[in-house]
Short mmCIF file of C-alpha atoms and ligand atoms in Angstrom, two decimals:
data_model
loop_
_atom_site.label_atom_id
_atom_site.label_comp_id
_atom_site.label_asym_id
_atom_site.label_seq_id
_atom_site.Cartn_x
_atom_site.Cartn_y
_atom_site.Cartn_z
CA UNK A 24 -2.10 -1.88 35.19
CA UNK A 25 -3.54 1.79 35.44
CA UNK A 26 -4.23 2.92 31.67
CA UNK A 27 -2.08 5.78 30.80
CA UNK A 28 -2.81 7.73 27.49
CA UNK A 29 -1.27 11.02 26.19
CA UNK A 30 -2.34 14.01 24.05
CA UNK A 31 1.20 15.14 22.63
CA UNK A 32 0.48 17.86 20.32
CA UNK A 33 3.29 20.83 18.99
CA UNK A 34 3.04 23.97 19.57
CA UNK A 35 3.61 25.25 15.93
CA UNK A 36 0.87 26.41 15.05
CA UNK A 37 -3.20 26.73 15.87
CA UNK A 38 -5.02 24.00 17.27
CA UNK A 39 -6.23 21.93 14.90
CA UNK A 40 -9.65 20.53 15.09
CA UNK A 41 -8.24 17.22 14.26
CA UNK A 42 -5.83 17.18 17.31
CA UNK A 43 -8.87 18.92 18.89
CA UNK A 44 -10.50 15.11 18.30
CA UNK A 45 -7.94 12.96 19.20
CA UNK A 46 -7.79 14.97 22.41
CA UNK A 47 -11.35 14.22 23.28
CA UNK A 48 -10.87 10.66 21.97
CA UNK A 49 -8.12 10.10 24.89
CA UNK A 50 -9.95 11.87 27.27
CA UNK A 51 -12.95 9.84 26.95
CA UNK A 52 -11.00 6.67 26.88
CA UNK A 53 -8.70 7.38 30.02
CA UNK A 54 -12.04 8.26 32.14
CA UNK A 55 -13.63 5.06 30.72
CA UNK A 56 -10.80 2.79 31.61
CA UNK A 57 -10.27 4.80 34.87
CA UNK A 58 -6.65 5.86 33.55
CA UNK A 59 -5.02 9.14 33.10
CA UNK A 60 -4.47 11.35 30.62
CA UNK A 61 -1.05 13.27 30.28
CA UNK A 62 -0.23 16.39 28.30
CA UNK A 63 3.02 16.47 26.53
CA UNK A 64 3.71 19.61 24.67
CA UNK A 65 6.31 18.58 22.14
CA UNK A 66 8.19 21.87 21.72
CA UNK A 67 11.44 20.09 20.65
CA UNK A 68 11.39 22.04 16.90
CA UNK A 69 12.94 25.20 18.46
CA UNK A 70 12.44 26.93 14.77
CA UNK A 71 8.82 26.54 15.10
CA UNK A 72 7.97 26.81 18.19
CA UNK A 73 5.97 29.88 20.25
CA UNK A 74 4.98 30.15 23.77
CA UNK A 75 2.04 31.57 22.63
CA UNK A 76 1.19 28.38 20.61
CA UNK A 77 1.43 26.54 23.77
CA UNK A 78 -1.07 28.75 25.78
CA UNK A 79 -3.50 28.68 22.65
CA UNK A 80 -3.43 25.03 22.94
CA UNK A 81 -3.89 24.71 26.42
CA UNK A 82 -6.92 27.36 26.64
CA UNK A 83 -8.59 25.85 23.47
CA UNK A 84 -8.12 22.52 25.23
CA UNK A 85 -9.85 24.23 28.36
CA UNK A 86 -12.88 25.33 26.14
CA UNK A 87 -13.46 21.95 24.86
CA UNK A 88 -13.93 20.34 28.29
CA UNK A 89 -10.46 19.30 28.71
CA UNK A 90 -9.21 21.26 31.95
CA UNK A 91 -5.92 22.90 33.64
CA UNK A 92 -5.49 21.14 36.68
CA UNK A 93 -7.54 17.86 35.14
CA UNK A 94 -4.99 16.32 33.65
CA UNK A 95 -1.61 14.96 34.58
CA UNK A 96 1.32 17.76 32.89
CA UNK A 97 1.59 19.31 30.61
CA UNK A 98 4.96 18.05 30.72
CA UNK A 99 7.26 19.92 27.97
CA UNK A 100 9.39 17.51 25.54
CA UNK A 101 12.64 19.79 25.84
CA UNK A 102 12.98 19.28 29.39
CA UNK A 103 13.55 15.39 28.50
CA UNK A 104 16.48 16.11 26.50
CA UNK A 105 18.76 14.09 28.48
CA UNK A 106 16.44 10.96 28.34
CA UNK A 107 16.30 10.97 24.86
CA UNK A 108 20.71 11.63 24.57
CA UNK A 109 20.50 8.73 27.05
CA UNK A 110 18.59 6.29 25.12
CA UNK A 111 20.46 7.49 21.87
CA UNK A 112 23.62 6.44 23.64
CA UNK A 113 22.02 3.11 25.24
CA UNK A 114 21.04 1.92 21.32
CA UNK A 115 24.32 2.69 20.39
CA UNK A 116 26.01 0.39 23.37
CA UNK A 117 23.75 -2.24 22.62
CA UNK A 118 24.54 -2.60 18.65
CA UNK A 119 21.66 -1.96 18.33
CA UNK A 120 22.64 2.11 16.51
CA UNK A 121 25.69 3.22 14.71
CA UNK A 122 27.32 6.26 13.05
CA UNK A 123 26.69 7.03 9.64
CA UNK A 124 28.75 9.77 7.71
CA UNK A 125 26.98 9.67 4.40
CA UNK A 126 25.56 12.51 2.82
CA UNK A 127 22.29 12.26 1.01
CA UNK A 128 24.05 12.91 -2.56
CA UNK A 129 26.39 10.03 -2.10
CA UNK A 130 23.50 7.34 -1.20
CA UNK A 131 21.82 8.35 -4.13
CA UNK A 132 24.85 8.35 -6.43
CA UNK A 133 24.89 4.70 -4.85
CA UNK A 134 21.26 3.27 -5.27
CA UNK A 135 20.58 5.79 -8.02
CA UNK A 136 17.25 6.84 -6.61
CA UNK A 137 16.38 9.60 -4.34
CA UNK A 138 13.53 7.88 -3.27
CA UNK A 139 15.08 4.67 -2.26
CA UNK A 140 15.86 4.47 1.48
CA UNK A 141 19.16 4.31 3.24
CA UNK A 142 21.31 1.45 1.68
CA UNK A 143 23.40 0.45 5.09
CA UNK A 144 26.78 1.29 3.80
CA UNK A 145 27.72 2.42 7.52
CA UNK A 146 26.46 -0.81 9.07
CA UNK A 147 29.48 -2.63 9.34
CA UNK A 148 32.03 0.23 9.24
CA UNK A 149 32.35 0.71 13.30
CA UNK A 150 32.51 4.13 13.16
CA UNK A 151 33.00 6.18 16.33
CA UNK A 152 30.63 9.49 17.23
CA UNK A 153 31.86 13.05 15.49
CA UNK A 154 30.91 16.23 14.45
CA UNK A 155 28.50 15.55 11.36
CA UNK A 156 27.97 11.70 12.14
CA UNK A 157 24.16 10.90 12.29
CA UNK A 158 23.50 7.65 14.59
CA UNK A 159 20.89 5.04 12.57
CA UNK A 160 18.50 2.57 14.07
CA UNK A 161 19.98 -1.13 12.83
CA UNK A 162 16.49 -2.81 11.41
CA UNK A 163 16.67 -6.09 11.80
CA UNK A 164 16.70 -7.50 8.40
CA UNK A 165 14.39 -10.18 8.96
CA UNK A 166 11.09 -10.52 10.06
CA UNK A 167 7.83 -8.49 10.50
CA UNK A 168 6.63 -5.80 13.15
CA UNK A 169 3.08 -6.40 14.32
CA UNK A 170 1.21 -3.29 15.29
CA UNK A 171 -1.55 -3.93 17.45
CA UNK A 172 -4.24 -0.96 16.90
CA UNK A 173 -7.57 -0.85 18.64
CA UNK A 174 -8.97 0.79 15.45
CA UNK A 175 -7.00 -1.08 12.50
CA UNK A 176 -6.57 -4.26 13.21
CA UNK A 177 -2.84 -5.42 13.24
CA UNK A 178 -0.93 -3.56 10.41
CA UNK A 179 2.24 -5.57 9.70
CA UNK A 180 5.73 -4.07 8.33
CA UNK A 181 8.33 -6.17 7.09
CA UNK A 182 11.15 -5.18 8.30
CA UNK A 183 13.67 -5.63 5.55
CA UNK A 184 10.97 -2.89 4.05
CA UNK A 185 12.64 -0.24 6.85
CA UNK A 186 15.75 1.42 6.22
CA UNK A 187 17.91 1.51 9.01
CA UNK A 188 16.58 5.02 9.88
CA UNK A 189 18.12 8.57 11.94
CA UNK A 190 17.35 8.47 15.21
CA UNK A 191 19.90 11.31 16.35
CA UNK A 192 21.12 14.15 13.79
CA UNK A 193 25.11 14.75 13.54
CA UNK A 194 25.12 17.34 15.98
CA UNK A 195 23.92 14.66 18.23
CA UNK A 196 20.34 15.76 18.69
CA UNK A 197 17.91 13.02 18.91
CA UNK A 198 15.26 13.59 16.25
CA UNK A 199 11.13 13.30 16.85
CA UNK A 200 10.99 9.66 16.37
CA UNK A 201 12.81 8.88 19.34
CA UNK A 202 12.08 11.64 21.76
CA UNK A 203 8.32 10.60 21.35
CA UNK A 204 9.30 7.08 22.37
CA UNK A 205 11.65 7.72 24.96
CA UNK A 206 8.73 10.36 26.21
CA UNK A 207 5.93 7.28 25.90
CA UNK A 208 8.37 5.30 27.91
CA UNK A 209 9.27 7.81 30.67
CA UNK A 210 5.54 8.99 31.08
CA UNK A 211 4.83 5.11 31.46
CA UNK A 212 2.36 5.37 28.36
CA UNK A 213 0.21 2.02 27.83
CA UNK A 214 -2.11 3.01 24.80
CA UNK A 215 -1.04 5.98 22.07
CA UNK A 216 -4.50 7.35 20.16
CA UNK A 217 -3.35 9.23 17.57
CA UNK A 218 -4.10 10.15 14.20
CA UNK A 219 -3.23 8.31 11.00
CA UNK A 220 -1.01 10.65 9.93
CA UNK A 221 1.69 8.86 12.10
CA UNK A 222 0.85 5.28 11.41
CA UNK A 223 4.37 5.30 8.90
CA UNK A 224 6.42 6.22 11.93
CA UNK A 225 4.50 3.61 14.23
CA UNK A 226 6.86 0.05 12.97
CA UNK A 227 10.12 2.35 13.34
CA UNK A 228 8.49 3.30 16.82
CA UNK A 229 7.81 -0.19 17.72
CA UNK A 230 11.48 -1.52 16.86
CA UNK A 231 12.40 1.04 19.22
CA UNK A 232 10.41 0.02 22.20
CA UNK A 233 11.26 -3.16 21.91
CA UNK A 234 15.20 -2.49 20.85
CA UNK A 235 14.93 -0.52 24.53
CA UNK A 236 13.36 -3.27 26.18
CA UNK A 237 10.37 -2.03 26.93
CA UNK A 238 6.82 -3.91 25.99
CA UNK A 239 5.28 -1.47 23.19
CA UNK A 240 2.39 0.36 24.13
CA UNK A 241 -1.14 -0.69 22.21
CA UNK A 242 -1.72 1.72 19.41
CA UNK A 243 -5.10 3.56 18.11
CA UNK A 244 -4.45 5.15 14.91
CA UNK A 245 -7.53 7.80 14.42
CA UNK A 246 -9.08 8.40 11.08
CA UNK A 247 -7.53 11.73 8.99
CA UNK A 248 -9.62 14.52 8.68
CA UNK A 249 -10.89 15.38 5.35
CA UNK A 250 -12.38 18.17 3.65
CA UNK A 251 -15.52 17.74 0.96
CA UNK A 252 -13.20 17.20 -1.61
CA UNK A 253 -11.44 14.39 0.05
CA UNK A 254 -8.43 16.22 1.13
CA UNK A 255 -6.85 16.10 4.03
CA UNK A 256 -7.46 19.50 5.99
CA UNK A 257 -4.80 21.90 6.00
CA UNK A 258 -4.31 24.85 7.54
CA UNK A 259 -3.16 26.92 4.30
CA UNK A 260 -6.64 25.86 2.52
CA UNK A 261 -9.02 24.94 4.97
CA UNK A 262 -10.35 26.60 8.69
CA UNK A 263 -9.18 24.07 11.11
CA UNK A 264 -7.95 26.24 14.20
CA UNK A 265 -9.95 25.22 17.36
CA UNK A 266 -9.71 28.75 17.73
CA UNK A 267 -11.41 30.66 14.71
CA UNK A 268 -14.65 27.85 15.16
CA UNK A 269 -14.54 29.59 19.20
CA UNK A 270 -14.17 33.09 17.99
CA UNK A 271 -16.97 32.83 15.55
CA UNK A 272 -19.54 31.71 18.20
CA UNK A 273 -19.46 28.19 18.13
CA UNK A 274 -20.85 26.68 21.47
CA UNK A 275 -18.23 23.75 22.87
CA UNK A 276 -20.55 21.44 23.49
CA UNK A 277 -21.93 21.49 20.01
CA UNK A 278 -17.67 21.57 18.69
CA UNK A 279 -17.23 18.47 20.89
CA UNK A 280 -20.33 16.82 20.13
CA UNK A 281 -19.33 17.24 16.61
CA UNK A 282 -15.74 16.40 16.74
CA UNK A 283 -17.02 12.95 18.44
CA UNK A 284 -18.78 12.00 15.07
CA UNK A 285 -16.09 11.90 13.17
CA UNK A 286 -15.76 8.22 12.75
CA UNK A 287 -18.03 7.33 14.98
CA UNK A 288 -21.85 7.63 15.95
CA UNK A 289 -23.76 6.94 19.27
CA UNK A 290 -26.57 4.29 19.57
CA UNK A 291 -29.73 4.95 17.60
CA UNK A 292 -30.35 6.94 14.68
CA UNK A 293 -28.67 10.12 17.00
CA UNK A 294 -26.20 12.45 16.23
CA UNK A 295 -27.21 15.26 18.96
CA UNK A 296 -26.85 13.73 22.16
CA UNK A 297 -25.72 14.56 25.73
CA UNK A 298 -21.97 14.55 26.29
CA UNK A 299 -22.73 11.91 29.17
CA UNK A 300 -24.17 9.55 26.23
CA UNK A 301 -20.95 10.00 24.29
CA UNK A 302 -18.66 9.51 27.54
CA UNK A 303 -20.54 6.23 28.04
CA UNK A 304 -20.88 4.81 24.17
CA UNK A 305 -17.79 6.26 22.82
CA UNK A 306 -15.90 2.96 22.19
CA UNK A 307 -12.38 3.73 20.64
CA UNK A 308 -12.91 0.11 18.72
CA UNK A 309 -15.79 1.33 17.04
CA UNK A 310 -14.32 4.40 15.11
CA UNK A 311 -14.04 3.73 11.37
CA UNK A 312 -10.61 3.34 9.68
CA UNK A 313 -11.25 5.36 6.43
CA UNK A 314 -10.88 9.42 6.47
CA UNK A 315 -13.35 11.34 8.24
CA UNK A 316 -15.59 13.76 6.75
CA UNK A 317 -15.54 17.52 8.62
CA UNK A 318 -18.89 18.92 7.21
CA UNK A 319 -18.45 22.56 8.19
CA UNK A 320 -22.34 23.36 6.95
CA UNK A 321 -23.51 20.38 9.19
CA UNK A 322 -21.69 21.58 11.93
CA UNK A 323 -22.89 25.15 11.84
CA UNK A 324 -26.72 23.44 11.49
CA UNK A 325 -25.85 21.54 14.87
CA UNK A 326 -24.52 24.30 16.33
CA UNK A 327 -27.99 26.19 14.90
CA UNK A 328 -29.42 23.59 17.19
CA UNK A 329 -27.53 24.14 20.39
CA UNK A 330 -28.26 27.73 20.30
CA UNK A 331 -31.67 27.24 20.04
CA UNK A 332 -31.52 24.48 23.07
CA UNK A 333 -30.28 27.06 25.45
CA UNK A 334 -32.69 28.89 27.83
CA UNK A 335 -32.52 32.50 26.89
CA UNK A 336 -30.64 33.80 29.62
CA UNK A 337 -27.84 31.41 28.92
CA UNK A 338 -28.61 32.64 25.57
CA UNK A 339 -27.66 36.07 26.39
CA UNK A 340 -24.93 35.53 28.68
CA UNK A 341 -23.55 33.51 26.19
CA UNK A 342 -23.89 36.41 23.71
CA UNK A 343 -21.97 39.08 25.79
CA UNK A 344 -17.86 38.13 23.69
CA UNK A 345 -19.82 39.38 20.96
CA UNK A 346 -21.82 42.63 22.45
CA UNK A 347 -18.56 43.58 24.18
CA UNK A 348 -15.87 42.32 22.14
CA UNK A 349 -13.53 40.39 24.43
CA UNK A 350 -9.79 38.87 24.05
CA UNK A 351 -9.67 37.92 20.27
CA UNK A 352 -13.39 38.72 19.15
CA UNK A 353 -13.72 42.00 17.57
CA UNK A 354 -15.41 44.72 19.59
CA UNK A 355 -19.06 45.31 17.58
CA UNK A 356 -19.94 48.48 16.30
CA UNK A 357 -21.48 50.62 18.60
CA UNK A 358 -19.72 52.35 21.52
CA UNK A 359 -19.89 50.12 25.06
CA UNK A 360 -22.24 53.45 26.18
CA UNK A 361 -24.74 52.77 23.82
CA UNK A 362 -25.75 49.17 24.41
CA UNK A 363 -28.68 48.64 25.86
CA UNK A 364 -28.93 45.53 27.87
CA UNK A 365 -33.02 45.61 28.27
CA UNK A 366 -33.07 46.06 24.74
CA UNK A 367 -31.01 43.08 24.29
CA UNK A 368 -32.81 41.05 26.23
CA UNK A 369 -36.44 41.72 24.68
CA UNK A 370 -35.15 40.80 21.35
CA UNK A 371 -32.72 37.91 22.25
CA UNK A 372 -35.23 35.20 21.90
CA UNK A 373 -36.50 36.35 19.07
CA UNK A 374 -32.16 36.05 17.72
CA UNK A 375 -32.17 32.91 19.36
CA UNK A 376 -34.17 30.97 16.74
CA UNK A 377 -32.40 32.79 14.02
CA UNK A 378 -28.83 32.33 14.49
CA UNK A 379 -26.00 28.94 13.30
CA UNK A 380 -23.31 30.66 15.67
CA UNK A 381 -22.96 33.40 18.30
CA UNK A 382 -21.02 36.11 15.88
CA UNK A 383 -24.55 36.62 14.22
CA UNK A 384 -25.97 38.24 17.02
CA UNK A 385 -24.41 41.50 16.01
CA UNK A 386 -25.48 42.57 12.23
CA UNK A 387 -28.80 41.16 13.63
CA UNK A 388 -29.31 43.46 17.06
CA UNK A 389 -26.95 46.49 15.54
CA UNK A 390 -29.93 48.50 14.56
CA UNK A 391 -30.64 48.92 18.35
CA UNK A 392 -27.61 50.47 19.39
CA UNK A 393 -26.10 52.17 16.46
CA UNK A 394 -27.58 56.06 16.66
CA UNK A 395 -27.49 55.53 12.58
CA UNK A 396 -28.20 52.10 10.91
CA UNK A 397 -25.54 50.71 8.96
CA UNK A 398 -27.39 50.87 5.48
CA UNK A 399 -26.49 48.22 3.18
CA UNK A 400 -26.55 49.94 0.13
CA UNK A 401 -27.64 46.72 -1.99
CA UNK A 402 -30.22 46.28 0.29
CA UNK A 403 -31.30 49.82 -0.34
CA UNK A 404 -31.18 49.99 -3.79
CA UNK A 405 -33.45 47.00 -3.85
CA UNK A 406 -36.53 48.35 -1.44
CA UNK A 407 -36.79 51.70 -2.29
CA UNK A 408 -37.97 51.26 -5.50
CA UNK A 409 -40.90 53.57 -7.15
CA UNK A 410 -43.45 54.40 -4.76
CA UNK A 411 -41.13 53.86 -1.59
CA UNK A 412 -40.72 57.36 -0.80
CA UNK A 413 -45.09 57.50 -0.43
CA UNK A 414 -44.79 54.39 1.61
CA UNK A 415 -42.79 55.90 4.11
CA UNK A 416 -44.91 59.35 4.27
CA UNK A 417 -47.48 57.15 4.83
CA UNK A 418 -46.11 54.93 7.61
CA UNK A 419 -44.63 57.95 9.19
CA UNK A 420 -48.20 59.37 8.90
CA UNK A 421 -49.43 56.13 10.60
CA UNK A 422 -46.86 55.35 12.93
CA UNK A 423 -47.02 59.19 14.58
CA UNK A 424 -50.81 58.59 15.05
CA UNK A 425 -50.78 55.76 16.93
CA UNK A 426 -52.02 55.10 19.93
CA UNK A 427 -50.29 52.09 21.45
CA UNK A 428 -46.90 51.51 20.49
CA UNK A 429 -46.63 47.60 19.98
CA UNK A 430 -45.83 45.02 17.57
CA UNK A 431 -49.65 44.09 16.63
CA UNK A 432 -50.68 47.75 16.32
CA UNK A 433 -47.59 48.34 14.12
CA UNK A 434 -48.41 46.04 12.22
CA UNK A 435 -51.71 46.26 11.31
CA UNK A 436 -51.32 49.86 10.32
CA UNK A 437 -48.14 48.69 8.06
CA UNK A 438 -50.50 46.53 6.40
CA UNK A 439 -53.24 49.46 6.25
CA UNK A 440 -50.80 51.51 4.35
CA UNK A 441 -50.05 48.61 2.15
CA UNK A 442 -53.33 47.41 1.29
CA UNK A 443 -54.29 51.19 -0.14
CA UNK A 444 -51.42 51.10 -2.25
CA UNK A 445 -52.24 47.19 -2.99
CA UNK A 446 -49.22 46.20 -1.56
CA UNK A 447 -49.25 42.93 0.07
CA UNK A 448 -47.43 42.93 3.51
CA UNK A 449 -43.85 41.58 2.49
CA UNK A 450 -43.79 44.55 -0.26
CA UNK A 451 -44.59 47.12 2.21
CA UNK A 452 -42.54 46.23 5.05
CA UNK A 453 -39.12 45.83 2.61
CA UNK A 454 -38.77 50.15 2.71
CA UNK A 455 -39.49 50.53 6.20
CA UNK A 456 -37.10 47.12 7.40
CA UNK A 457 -34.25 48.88 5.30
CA UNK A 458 -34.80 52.27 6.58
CA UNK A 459 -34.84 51.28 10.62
CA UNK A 460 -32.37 48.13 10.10
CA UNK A 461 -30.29 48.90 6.99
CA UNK A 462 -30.66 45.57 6.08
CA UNK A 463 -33.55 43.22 3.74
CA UNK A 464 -33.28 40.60 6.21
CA UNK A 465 -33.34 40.35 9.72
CA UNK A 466 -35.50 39.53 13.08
CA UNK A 467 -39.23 40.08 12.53
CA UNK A 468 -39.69 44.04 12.01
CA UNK A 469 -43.02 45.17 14.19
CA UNK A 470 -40.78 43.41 17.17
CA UNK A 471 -37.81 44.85 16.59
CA UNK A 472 -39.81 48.45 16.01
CA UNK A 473 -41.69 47.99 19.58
CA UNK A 474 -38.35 47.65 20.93
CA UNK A 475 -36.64 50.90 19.28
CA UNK A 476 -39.17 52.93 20.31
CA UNK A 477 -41.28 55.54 18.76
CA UNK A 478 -38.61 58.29 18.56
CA UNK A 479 -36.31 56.35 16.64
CA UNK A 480 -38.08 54.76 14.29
CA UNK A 481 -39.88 57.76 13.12
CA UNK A 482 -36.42 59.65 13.14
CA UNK A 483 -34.95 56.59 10.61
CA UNK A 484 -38.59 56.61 8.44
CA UNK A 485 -37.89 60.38 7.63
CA UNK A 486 -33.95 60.26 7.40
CA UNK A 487 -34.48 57.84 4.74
CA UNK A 488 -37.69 59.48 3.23
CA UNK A 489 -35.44 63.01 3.17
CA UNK A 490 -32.29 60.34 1.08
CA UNK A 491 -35.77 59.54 -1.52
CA UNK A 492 -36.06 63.68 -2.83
N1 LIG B 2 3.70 15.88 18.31
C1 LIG B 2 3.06 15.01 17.37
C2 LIG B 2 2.10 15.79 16.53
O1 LIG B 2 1.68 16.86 16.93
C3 LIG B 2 2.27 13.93 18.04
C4 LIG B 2 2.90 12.63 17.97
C5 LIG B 2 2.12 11.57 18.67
O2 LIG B 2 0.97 11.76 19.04
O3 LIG B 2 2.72 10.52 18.83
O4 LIG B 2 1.75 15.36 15.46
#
């Protein structure tokens, strides 16, 4: 039996990083068990659905290492709508579904509770289909519904626990519960990975399959994704788009690398690994039941470490969303005329080793192609303190003097000018740093002066000397 898994996310909203996961997690297991992996957009929830969620999804996919054309689909849930009426109807032939006509008020005026499921008042009432007339799943009253789930075990349900449950609304559409089944079955799905958050639907699921006749498919419930205060990670509280991680300059082989750890670890004490280790470890039976931690400040440290793993001209190529602005990244602040690519490239590895994600590229190289530096004004108020305005004259002084125009001689006659005012280095470089960069902080200065040139820097030193009268 080929393997068959399925990535089934809706398109209401932006890609989670948690779907983002469970995407990879069937990926990996369909190429290890030589199976397939479908894509099912499940756009059924016409109220909250957007084309333009699909796309997101399917380009955010792409970015992750999960390509058009690679998989089987995407197949789109609302072209199955006739399946699901089908099945609707077949569960209803069978005795195995009837009509129920109750509102919500009247089966709480009956059990008293709102919280109590649906008390079966329909069961036996043989009701015919009309307007208004939901169709409910008959539980069976007795006995228990096994799950079997590669990750917890085998999670068992009585099934006088189950209310006999909605699977089509009165207007006769079939709700979620039962379109995802009928869509399992049609798509010929043998193992569902999915994430926790579903595990309450999976007995009601299960009934189904086998209430159809078809053998249930072998479940993998995937850990939730938490934040550091435990909670699960929403998108009102918490960055989880797929997209927003891209946008910012995170590489995808550190996201997926990442994503892969949660709830699971490769051999030896490594967390950084090749994405060939992972394909080849990764066991789905390994991942760890209990929520799963998303450490945004560890995964902007790995990232760190990516960045600094690529060889510069990757580096820089991989920089250019950023210099140029491109799709849904901001254009930078300088005009496309002004950028100067040689520039770029003689201070890109000194960026490289100073950098947790891609988007920091530009407050760090904007001093090179701004025609004014974008002066932080906390910054300035900071370094030009008493004696600043002397320590430019001075460094102008030195800087028009000298003879070779390099880091090292820069430098030394920084620290000349500093050492007769009995400045130590740090002290002396903070005016000039502000005045060329704008900023306190930021890729080593003499470097980043070689590279401006002459003209400009002496042009800033003064500007910002003539701000000190
Ligand atoms: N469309 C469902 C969701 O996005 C997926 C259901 C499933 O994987 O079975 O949560």
């Amino acid at each position: 039996m080929t393997v068959r898994v399925r990535f089934a996310p809706s398109p209401t909203g932006m890609f989670h990083v948690g779907g983002a996961r469970s995407a990879l997690q069937n990926w990996i297991f369909a190429k290890q068990q030589g199976g397939v992996f479908v894509l099912r957009v499940e756009d059924t929830d016409a109220a909250r659905n957007k084309p333009e969620w699909t796309e997101g999804i399917l380009s955010a996919l792409e970015w992750i290492g999960i390509a058009r054309g690679s998989y089987e689909g995407p197949y789109f849930q609302s072209a199955y709508a006739g399946e699901h009426r089908a099945a609707a109807r077949r569960l209803h032939d069978a005795g195995r579904a009837y009509y129920c006509d109750c509102t919500r008020e009247a089966v709480q005026a009956r059990t008293g509770s709102q919280y109590q499921g649906y008390d079966g008042f329909c069961r036996d009432r043989g009701l015919p289909p009309g307007a208004g007339r939901a169709l409910r799943f008959r539980t069976p009253d007795e006995g228990a519904t096994v799950v079997v789930d590669l990750i917890r075990g085998e999670p068992t349900f009585e099934n006088k626990l189950i209310e006999d449950f909605v699977i089509a609304r009165g207007d006769g559409s079939p709700v979620f519960l039962l379109a995802n089944v009928v869509d399992d079955m049609t798509m010929g799905i043998t193992h569902v990975i999915r994430a926790e958050e579903h595990l309450p639907n999976t007995p009601k699921q299960q009934l189904l399959w086998d209430a159809l006749g078809v053998k249930p498919p072998i479940w993998a419930h995937v850990p939730v994704v938490v934040n550091e205060k435990r909670q699960k990670l929403s998108k009102r509280r918490d960055k989880v788009a797929l997209e927003a991680y891209r946008d910012e300059g995170y590489l995808a082989a550190a996201m997926r690398n990442y994503l892969m750890l949660l709830g699971w670890a490769p051999s030896g004490d490594r967390e950084i690994v090749p994405w060939s280790v992972i394909e080849e470890e990764f066991r789905l039976t390994e991942v760890n039941p209990s929520p799963a931690f998303f450490d945004e400040k560890k995964l902007r440290a790995f990232n760190g470490e990516y960045i600094r793993a690529l060889p510069v001209d990757e580096f820089v190529a991989a920089c250019q969303p950023w210099l140029t602005g491109t799709g849904t990244i901001a254009p930078p602040p300088w005009q496309p005329a002004e950028f100067d690519a040689a520039a770029f490239a003689a201070v890109a590895p000194l960026a490289q080793t100073r950098i947790a994600v891609l988007s920091e590229i530009v407050p760090n190289v904007d001093f090179l192609f701004l025609a004014d530096p974008l002066i932080d004004e906390a910054a300035w108020a900071k370094a030009m303190k008493e004696g600043a305005a002397e320590l430019l004259d001075a460094a102008v002084a030195g800087y028009t003097a000298l003879e070779s125009w390099d880091a090292e001689s820069l430098k030394a006659t920084l620290e000349a000018v500093g050492a007769q005012r009995g400045l130590k280095l740090g002290k002396a470089q903070a005016p000039v740093r502000v005045a060329v960069t704008g900023r306190t902080v930021g890729l080593p200065l003499f470097e980043s002066l070689e590279v401006l040139g002459r003209e400009r820097t002496l042009a800033r030193l003064r500007a910002a000397r003539l701000r000190l009268v």
